[in-house]
XYZ file of C-alpha atoms in Angstrom:
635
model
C -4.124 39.523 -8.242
C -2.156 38.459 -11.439
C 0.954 37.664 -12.535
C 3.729 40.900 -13.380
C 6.379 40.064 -16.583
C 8.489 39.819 -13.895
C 6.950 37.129 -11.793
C 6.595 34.753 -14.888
C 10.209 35.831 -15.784
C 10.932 34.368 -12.795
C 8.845 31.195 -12.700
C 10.038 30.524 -16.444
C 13.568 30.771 -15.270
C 12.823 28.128 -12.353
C 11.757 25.455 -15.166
C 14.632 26.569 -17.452
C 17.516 25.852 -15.486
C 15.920 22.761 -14.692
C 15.694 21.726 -17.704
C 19.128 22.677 -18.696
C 20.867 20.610 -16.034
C 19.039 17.417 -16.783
C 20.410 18.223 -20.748
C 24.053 19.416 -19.079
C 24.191 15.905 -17.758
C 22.877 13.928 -20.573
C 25.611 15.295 -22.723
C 28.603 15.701 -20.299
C 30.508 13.078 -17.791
C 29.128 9.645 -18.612
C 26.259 10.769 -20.594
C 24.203 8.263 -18.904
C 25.182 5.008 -21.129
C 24.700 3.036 -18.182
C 22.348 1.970 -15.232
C 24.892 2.565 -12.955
C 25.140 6.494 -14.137
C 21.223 7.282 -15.016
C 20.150 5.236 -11.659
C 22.939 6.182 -8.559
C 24.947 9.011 -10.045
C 28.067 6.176 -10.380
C 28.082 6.282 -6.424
C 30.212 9.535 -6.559
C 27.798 11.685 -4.912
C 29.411 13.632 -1.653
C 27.359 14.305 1.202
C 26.200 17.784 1.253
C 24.432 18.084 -2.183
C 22.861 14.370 -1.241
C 21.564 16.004 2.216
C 19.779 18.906 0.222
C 18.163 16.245 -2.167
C 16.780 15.084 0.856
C 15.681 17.925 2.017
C 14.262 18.865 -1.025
C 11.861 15.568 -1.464
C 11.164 15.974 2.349
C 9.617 19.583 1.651
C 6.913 19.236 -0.893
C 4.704 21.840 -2.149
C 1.604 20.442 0.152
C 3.942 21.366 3.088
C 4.841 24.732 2.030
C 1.041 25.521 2.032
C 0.179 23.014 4.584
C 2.272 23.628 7.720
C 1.648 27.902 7.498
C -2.294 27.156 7.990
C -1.747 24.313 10.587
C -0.204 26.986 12.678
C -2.672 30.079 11.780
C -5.715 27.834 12.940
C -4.351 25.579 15.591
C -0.961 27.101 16.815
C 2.529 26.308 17.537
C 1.840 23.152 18.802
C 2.988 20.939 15.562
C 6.739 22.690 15.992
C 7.190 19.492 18.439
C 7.246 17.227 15.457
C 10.944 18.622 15.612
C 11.999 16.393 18.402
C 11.359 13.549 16.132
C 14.005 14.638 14.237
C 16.924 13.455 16.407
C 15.730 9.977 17.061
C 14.645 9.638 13.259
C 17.971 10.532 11.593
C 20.456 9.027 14.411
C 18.481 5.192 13.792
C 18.704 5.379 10.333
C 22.538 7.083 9.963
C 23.540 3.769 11.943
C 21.602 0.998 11.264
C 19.581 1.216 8.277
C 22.122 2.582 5.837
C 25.073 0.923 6.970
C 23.241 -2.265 5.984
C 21.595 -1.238 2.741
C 24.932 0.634 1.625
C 27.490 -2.985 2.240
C 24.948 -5.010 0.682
C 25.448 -2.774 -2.459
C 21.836 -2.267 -3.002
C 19.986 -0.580 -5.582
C 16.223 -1.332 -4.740
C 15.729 -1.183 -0.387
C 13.114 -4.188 -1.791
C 16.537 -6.092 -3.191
C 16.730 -6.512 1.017
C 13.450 -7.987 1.594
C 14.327 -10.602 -0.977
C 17.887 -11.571 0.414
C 16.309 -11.715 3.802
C 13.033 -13.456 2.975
C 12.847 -14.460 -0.650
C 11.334 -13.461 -4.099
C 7.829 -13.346 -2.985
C 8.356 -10.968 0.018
C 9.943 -8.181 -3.072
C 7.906 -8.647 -5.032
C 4.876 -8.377 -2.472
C 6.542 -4.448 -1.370
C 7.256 -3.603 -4.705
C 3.924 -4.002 -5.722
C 2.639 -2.054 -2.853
C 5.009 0.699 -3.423
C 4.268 0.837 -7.115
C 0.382 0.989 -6.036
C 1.447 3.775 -3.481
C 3.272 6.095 -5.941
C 1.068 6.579 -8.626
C -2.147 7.342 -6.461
C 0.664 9.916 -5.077
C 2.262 11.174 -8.254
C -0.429 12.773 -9.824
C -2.172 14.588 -7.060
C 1.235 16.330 -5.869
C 1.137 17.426 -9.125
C -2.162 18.948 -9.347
C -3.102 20.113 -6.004
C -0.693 22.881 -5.514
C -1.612 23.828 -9.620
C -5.368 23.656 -8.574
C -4.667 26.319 -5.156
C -2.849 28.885 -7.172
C -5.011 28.727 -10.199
C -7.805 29.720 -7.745
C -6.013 32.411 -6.364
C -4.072 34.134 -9.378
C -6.058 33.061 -12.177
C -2.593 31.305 -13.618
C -3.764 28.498 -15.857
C -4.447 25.075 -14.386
C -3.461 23.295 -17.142
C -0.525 25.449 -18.241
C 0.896 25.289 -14.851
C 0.185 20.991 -14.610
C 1.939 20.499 -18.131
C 5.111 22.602 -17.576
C 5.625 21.024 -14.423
C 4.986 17.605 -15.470
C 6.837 17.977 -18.953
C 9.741 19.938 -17.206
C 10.212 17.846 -14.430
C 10.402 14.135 -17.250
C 12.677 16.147 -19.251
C 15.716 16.290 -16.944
C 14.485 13.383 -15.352
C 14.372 11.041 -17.986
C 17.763 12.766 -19.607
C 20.159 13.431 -16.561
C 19.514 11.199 -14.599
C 19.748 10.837 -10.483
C 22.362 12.958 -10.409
C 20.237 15.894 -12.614
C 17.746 15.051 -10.441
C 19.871 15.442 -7.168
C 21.751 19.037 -8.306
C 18.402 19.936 -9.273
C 17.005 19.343 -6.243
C 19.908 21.765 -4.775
C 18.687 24.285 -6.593
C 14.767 23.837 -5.920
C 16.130 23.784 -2.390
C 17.835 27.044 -2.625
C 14.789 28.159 -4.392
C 12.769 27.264 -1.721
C 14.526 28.966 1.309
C 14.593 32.331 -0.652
C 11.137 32.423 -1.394
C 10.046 31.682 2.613
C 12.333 33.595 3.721
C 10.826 36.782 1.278
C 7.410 36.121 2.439
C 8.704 36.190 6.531
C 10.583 39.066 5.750
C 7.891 41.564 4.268
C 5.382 40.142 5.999
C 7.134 40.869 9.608
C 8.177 44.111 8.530
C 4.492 44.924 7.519
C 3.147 44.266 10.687
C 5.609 46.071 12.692
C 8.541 43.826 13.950
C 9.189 40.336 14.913
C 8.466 41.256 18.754
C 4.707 42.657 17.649
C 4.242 39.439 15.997
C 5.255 37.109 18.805
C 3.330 39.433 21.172
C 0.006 39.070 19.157
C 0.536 35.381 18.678
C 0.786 34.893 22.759
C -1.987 36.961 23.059
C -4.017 34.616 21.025
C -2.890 31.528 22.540
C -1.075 30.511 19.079
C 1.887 29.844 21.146
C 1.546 26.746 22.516
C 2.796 24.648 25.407
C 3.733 21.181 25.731
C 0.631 19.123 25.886
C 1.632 15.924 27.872
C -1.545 14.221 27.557
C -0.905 10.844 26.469
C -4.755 9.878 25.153
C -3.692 8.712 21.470
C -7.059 10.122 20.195
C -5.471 13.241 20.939
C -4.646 15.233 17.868
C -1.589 16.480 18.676
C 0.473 15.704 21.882
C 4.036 15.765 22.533
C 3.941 11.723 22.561
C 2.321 11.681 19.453
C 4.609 14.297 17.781
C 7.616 13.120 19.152
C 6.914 9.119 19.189
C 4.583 8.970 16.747
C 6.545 10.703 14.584
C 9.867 8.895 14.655
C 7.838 6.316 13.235
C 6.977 8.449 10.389
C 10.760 9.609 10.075
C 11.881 6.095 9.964
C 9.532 5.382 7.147
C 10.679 8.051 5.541
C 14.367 8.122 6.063
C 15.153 4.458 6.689
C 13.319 2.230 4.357
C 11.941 4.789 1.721
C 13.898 4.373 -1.507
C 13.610 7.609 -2.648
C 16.353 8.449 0.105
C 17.981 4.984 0.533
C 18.909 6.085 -3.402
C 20.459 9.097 -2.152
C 22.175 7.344 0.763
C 23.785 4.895 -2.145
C 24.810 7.166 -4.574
C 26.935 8.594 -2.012
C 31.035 7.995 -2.790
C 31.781 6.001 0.808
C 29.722 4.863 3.560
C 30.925 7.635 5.491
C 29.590 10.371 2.864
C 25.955 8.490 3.304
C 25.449 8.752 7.066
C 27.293 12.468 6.947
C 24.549 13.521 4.665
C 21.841 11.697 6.912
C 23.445 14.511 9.985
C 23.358 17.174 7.802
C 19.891 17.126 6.850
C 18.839 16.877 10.213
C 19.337 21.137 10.828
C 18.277 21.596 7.632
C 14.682 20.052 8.822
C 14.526 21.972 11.674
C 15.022 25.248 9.654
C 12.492 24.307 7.017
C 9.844 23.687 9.777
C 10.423 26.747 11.416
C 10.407 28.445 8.396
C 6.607 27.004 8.441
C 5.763 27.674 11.605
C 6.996 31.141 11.407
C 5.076 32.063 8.280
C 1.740 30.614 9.814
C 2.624 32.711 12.440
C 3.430 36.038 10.669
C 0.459 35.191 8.135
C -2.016 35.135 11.654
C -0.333 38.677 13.240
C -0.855 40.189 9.764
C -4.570 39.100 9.408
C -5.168 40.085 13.023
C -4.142 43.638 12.489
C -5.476 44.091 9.443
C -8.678 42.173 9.572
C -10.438 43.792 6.084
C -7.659 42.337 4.116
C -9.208 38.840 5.047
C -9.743 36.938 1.944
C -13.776 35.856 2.737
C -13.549 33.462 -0.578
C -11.286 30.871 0.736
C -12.316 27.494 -0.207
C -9.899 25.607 1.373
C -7.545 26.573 4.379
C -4.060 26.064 2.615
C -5.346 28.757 -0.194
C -4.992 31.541 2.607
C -1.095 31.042 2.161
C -0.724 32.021 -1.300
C -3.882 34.523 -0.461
C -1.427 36.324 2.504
C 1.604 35.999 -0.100
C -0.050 37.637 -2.962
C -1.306 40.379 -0.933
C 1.367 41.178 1.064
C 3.888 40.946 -2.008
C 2.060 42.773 -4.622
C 3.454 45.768 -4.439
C 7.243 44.477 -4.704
C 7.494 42.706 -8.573
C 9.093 39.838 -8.859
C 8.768 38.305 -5.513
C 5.101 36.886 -6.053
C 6.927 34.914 -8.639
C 9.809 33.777 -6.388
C 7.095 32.428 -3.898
C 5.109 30.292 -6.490
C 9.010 29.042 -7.837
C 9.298 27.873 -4.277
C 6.272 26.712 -4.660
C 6.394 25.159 -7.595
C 9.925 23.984 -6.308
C 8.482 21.368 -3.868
C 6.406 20.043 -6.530
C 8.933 19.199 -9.213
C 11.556 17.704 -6.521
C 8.873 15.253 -4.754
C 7.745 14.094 -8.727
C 11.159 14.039 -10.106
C 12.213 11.223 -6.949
C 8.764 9.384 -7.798
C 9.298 9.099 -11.578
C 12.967 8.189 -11.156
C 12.266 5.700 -8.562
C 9.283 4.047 -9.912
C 11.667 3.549 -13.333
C 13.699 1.927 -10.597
C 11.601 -0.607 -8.664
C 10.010 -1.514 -11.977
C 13.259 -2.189 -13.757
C 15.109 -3.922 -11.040
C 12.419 -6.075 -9.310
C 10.195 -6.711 -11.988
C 11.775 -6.937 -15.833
C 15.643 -7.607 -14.975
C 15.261 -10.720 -13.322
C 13.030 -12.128 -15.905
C 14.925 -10.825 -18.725
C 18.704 -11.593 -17.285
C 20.234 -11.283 -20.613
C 19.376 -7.582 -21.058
C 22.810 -5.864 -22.236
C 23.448 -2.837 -20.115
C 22.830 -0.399 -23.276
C 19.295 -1.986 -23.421
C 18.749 -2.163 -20.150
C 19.764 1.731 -19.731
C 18.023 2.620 -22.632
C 14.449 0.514 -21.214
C 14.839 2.261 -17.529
C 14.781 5.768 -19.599
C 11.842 5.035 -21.034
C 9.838 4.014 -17.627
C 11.157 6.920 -16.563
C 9.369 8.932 -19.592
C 6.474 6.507 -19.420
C 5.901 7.186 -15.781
C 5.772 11.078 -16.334
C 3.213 10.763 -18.732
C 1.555 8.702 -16.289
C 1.497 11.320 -13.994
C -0.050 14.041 -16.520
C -2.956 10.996 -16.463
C -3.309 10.285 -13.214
C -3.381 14.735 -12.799
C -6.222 14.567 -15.095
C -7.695 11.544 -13.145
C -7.358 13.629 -10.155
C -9.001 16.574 -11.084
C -12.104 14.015 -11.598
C -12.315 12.671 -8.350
C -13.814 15.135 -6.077
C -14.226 14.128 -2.888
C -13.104 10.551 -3.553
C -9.546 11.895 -3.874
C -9.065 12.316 -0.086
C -10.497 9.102 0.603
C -7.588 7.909 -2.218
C -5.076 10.199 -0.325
C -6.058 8.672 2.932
C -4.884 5.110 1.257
C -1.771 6.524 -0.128
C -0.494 7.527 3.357
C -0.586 4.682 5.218
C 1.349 2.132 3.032
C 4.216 3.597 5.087
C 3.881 2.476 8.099
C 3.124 -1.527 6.916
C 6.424 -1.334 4.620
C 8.422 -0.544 7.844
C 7.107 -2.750 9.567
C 8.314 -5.417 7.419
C 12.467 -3.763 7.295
C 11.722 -3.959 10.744
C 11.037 -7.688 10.673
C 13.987 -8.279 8.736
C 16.385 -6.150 10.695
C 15.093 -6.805 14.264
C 14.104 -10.356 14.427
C 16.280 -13.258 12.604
C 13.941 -15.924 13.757
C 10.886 -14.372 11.569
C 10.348 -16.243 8.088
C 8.881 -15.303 4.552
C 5.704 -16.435 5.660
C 5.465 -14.304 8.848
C 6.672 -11.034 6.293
C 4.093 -11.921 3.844
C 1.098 -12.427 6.568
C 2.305 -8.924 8.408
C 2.828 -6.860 5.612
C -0.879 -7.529 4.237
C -2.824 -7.716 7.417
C -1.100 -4.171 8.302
C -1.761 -2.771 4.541
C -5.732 -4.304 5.980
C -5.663 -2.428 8.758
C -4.334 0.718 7.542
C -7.354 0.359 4.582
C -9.515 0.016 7.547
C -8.602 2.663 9.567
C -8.301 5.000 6.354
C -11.354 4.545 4.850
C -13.040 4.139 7.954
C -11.949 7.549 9.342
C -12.746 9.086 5.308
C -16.188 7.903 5.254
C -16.993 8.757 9.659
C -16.001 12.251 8.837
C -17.908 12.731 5.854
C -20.430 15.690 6.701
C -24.179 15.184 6.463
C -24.333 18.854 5.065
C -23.486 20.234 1.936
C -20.129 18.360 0.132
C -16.739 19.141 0.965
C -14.668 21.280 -0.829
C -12.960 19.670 -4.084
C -9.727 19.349 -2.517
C -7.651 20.798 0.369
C -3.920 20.254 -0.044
C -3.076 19.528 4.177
C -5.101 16.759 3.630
C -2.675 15.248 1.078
C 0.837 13.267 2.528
C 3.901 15.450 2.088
C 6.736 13.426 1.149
C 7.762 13.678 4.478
C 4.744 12.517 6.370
C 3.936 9.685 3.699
C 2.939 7.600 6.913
C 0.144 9.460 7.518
C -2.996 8.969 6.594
C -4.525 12.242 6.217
C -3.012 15.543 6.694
C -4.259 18.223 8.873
C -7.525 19.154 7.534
C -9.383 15.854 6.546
C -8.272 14.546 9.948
C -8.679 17.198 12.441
C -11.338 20.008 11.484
C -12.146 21.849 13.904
C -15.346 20.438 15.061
C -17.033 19.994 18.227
C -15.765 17.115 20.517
C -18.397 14.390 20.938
C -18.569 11.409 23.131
C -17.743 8.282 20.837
C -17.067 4.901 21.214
C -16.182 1.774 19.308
C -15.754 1.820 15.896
C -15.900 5.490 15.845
C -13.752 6.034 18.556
C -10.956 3.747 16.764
C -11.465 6.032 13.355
C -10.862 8.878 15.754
C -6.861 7.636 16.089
C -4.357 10.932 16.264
C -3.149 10.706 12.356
C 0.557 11.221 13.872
C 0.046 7.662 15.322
C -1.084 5.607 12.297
C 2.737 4.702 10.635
C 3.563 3.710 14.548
C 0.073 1.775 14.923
C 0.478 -0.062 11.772
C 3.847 -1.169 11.464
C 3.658 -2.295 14.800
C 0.499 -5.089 13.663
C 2.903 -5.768 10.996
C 5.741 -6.841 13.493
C 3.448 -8.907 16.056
C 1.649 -10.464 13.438
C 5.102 -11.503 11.262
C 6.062 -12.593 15.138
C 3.528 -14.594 15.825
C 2.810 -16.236 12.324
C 6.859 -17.391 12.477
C 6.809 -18.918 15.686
C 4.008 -20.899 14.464
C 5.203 -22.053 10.867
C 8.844 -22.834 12.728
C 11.114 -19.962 12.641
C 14.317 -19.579 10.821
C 16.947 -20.944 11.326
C 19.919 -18.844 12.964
C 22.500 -20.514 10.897
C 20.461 -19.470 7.303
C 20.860 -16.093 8.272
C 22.863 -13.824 6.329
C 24.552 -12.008 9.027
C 24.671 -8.349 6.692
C 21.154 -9.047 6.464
C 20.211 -8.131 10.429
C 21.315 -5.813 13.197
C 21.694 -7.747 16.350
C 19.663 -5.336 18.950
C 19.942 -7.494 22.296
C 23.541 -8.495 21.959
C 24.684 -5.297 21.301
C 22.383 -3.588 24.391
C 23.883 -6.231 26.859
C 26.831 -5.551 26.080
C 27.985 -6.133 29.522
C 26.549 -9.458 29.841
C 29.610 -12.197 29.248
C 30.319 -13.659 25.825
C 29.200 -16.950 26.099
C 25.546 -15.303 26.953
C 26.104 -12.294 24.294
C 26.139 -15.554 21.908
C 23.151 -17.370 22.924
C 21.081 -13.710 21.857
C 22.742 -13.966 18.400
C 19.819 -16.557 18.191
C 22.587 -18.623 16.148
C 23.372 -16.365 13.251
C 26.933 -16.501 12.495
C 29.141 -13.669 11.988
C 30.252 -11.904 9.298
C 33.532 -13.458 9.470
C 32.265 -16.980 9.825
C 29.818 -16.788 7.029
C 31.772 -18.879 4.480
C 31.857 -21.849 7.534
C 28.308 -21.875 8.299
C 26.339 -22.012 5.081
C 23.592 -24.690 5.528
C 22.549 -27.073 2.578
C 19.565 -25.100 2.222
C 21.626 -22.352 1.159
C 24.328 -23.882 -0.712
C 21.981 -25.814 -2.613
C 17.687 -25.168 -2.040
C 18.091 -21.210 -2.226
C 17.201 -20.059 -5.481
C 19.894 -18.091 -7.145
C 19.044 -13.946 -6.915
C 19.671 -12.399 -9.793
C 22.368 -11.710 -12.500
C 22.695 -8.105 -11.389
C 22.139 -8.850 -7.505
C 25.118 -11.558 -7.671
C 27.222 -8.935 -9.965
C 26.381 -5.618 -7.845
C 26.773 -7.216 -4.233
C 29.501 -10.048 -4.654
C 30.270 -8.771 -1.339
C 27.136 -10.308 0.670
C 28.675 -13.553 1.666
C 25.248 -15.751 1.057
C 25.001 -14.656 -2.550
C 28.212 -16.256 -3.674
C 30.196 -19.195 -2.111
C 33.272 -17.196 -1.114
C 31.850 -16.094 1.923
C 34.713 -15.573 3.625
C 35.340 -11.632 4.934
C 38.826 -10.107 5.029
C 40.088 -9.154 7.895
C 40.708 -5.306 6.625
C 37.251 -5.390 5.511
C 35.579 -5.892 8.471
C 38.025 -3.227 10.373
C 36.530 -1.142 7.475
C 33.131 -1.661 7.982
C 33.854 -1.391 12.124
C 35.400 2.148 11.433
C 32.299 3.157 9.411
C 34.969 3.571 6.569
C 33.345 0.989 4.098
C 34.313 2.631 0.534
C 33.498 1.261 -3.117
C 35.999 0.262 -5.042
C 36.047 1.877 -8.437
C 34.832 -1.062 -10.646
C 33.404 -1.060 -13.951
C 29.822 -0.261 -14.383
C 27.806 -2.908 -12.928
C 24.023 -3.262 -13.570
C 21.849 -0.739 -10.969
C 18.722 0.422 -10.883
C 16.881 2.134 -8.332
C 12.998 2.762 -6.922
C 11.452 4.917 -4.156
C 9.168 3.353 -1.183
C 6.590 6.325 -0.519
């Protein structure tokens, strides 16, 4: 089928008003003169266009195609990553962002440095870096490559405007273009799902008929309680495994921890982390219920079976063309929704590589940058970084089958970079040294495990197909290694053991498997090189677990599990030599943009109405001058 006027009325429109709020904010408000504008929206951001940003880098194109074919070939049975949801968003709203947002952060690697020191950063900015542009240009070319097989639509055509669109308002508006454009993508998005569930029920006769052929089938599946982690999906795995992959996501990536810091108070931040959380349960039943209707349709009308499929996740836009093709203009809303995913997930990578590159690796070399220059420099990474990702398209389109084997690495720098927040957060005895030695023997073991699973499933037959979109990481599951297809074809079971039984691992259990090694190994390597000292601690630097679980325990033992960090309050009292003198200074836009972090300046001491503040949740920015701030994404 092609393309109506209509349909690319449509899709032009889509990249149009994209383009024209990235221009609307480059010429109104601010005009993004400064870091603090172009990188966190001048922290005015309220909570419900921030939780739709979210959203809208959650739900990539890869998932709009991905999820409807997980459920047509397996069933229902991945609508249990839902109950991850709770769990996921409740951790971070409380202890994640309330830390990141009174440390005035820009970069969630900022943290690792203020915990650890400079090496640790640097270390995770690197590996995010590494991370993003495997990522950028394949979630730019995959969904091009599945509808120019299906609609003829040009490859190319479709990769440019996207790519050309999508550094345009990024590179001119700003975060906050990027945020209100994201609003709109989402909105976008919804409409076009919603079309295809619509017709598509109506055409096979009724919700009930479609339910009732779906049971019929088995597609509506029960709760498998096996707890064998070689299972592909279980509820443990869904639900455990993937709070794991929420936390990654939600907690420590800085495409969202952006988001969370743009916001106008504290309170705005973790509002926005609640109100995303319904919104993710509608967008994956929105999958799950297309996958569904897409399986009822093709069961009743069996001849309309596309028999040239290539690749699973081109049935989708197969079903969508066929069922839509007699009703103009709505092929073209589905491929804007499509298209939709795309250009949110790349906007968030270009503006947060810009970012990470800015802030952890040219300010602090180049302190005397004036804040024109330094505005001016993070708009050109931002440009330089979407051309980038037009290369690294074309770069992908090369690859073949060594592309999943690259996805496959992508995904599982998640888990690792967790596991190191986690390190920080959780344990105030662990040292640089113990971050360092976790973070890369987990980034070892998830190569391992990724290419080791890549190259045990590589048939003996004929080559696999070019490229299959589930198997690349949505921007929500960017802790897995491979998505549904590379990972879980529908094979034969066979008795293995060792090695092969280890590459076997449930995908849904890699971001809990690896940040896990990172944590025992950081453990273990601190005791050993003499852990930190309590009293070095910055106390807005952890979150006390133990002290605040026992809370029923008497003080004098509630004090003895603060392993001798010092409270907020007593900060200014407690700074050790090694602080006041051997700590090298952070910095000029760290000391400027978090004055408030009582190791980074010697007036340490906390008001008493500030900590009430920060008790009540109520923490709120003062309305200072622009300050330096730049920003980066952990994938």
């Amino acid at each position: 089928m092609r393309f109506t006027t209509v349909d690319y009325i449509i899709f032009v429109l889509l990249l149009v008003l994209s383009s024209a709020i990235g221009l609307y904010y480059a010429l109104s408000g601010g005009k993004q003169r400064t870091t603090q504008e172009f990188l966190l929206a001048n922290r005015s951001m309220s909570f419900l266009p921030i939780s739709l940003s979210l959203l809208a880098t959650f739900q990539s194109a890869v998932a709009i195609l991905g999820v409807p074919s997980e459920i047509y070939r397996f069933g229902t049975e991945y609508w249990f990553l839902g109950c991850s949801y709770i769990i996921g968003l409740l951790i971070p709203a409380h202890i994640f962002i309330p830390v990141f947002y009174r440390l005035r952060l820009t970069s969630t690697y900022e943290y690792l440095e203020l915990r650890f020191n400079k090496a640790v950063r640097i270390f995770g900015t690197l590996t995010f870096i590494f991370q993003m542009v495997i990522y950028m240009g394949v979630v730019l070319y995959a969904p091009a490559l599945a509808f120019n097989a299906v609609t003829g639509f040009s490859l190319w055509g479709a990769v440019l405007s996207m790519g050309l669109v999508c550094t345009l308002y990024t590179t001119l508006g700003g975060l906050k273009a990027v945020i209100w454009t994201d609003v709109i993508q989402t909105l976008v998005m919804f409409a076009g799902q919603l079309a295809v569930i619509i017709v598509g029920t109506i055409k096979v006769g009724g919700f009930e008929q479609v339910w009732s052929i779906a049971t019929e089938n088995n597609k509506i599946s029960g709760v498998n309680w096996n707890p064998d982690p070689f299972e592909r999906h279980s509820f443990w795995s869904l639900a455990i495994g993937g709070i794991f992959m929420m936390l990654s996501l939600y907690g420590v990536n800085q495409a969202q921890v952006q988001r969370y810091l743009s916001s106008r108070s504290e309170k705005e931040a973790i509002l926005s982390c609640y109100a995303v959380f319904p919104c993710q349960q509608l967008v994956l039943s929105l999958g799950c219920l297309t996958g569904l209707v897409m399986f009822a349709y093709y069961k009743i009308n069996p001849s309309a079976y596309p028999q040239d499929i290539s690749v699973p996740d081109q049935m989708v836009l197969y079903f969508v063309m066929d069922i839509l093709k007699d009703l103009p203009g709505l092929p073209g809303l589905f491929v804007a929704c499509l298209f939709s995913g795309a250009l949110s997930t790349i906007s968030s990578a270009f503006n947060s590589l810009a970012t990470v590159t800015m802030q952890d690796l040219i300010k602090p070399h180049f302190p005397s940058l004036t804040e024109s220059q330094a505005t001016l420099l993070s708009k050109c990474l931002a440009l330089g970084y979407g051309l980038l990702c037009l290369g690294m398209a074309y770069i992908s389109s090369l690859m073949g089958s060594v592309l999943q084997a690259a996805l496959s690495i992508f995904g599982m720098v998640g888990g690792p970079l967790l596991g190191v927040f986690c390190l920080g957060f959780f344990f105030p005895f662990t040292n640089s040294i113990g971050a360092i030695s976790g973070l890369a023997t987990g980034l070892v073991m998830a190569f391992w495990i990724g290419i080791g699973s890549f190259v045990s499933k590589i048939p003996s037959g004929p080559p696999p197909p070019l490229l299959n979109a589930t198997s690349i990481p949505d921007f929500g599951n960017l802790t897995t290694t491979v998505m549904t297809t590379l990972l879980t074809s529908p094979t034969a079971k066979t008795s293995v053991s060792g090695l092969q039984k280890f590459y076997s691992l449930s995908y849904m259990w890699y971001s809990a498997h690896n940040s896990t090694t990172v944590v025992i190994v950081g453990l273990i390597v601190s005791l050993l090189t003499g852990p930190a000292k309590g009293c070095d601690i910055n106390p807005r630097t952890v979150y006390l677990v133990l002290p605040k679980l026992l809370f029923f325990l008497p003080e004098r033992y509630r004090e003895k599990l603060r392993y001798g960090v010092p409270h907020i309050a007593e900060v200014g009292d407690c700074l050790s030599p090694r602080l006041l003198q051997d700590e090298p200074s952070p910095p000029h836009d760290l000391v400027t943009e978090k004055s408030c972090n009582g190791f980074l300046n010697g007036n340490a001491k906390v008001s008493e109405k500030e900590e009430m503040e920060e008790k009540l949740s109520g923490f709120t920015r003062s309305d200072t001058g622009p300050s330096y701030v730049v920003q980066e994404t952990s994938l």
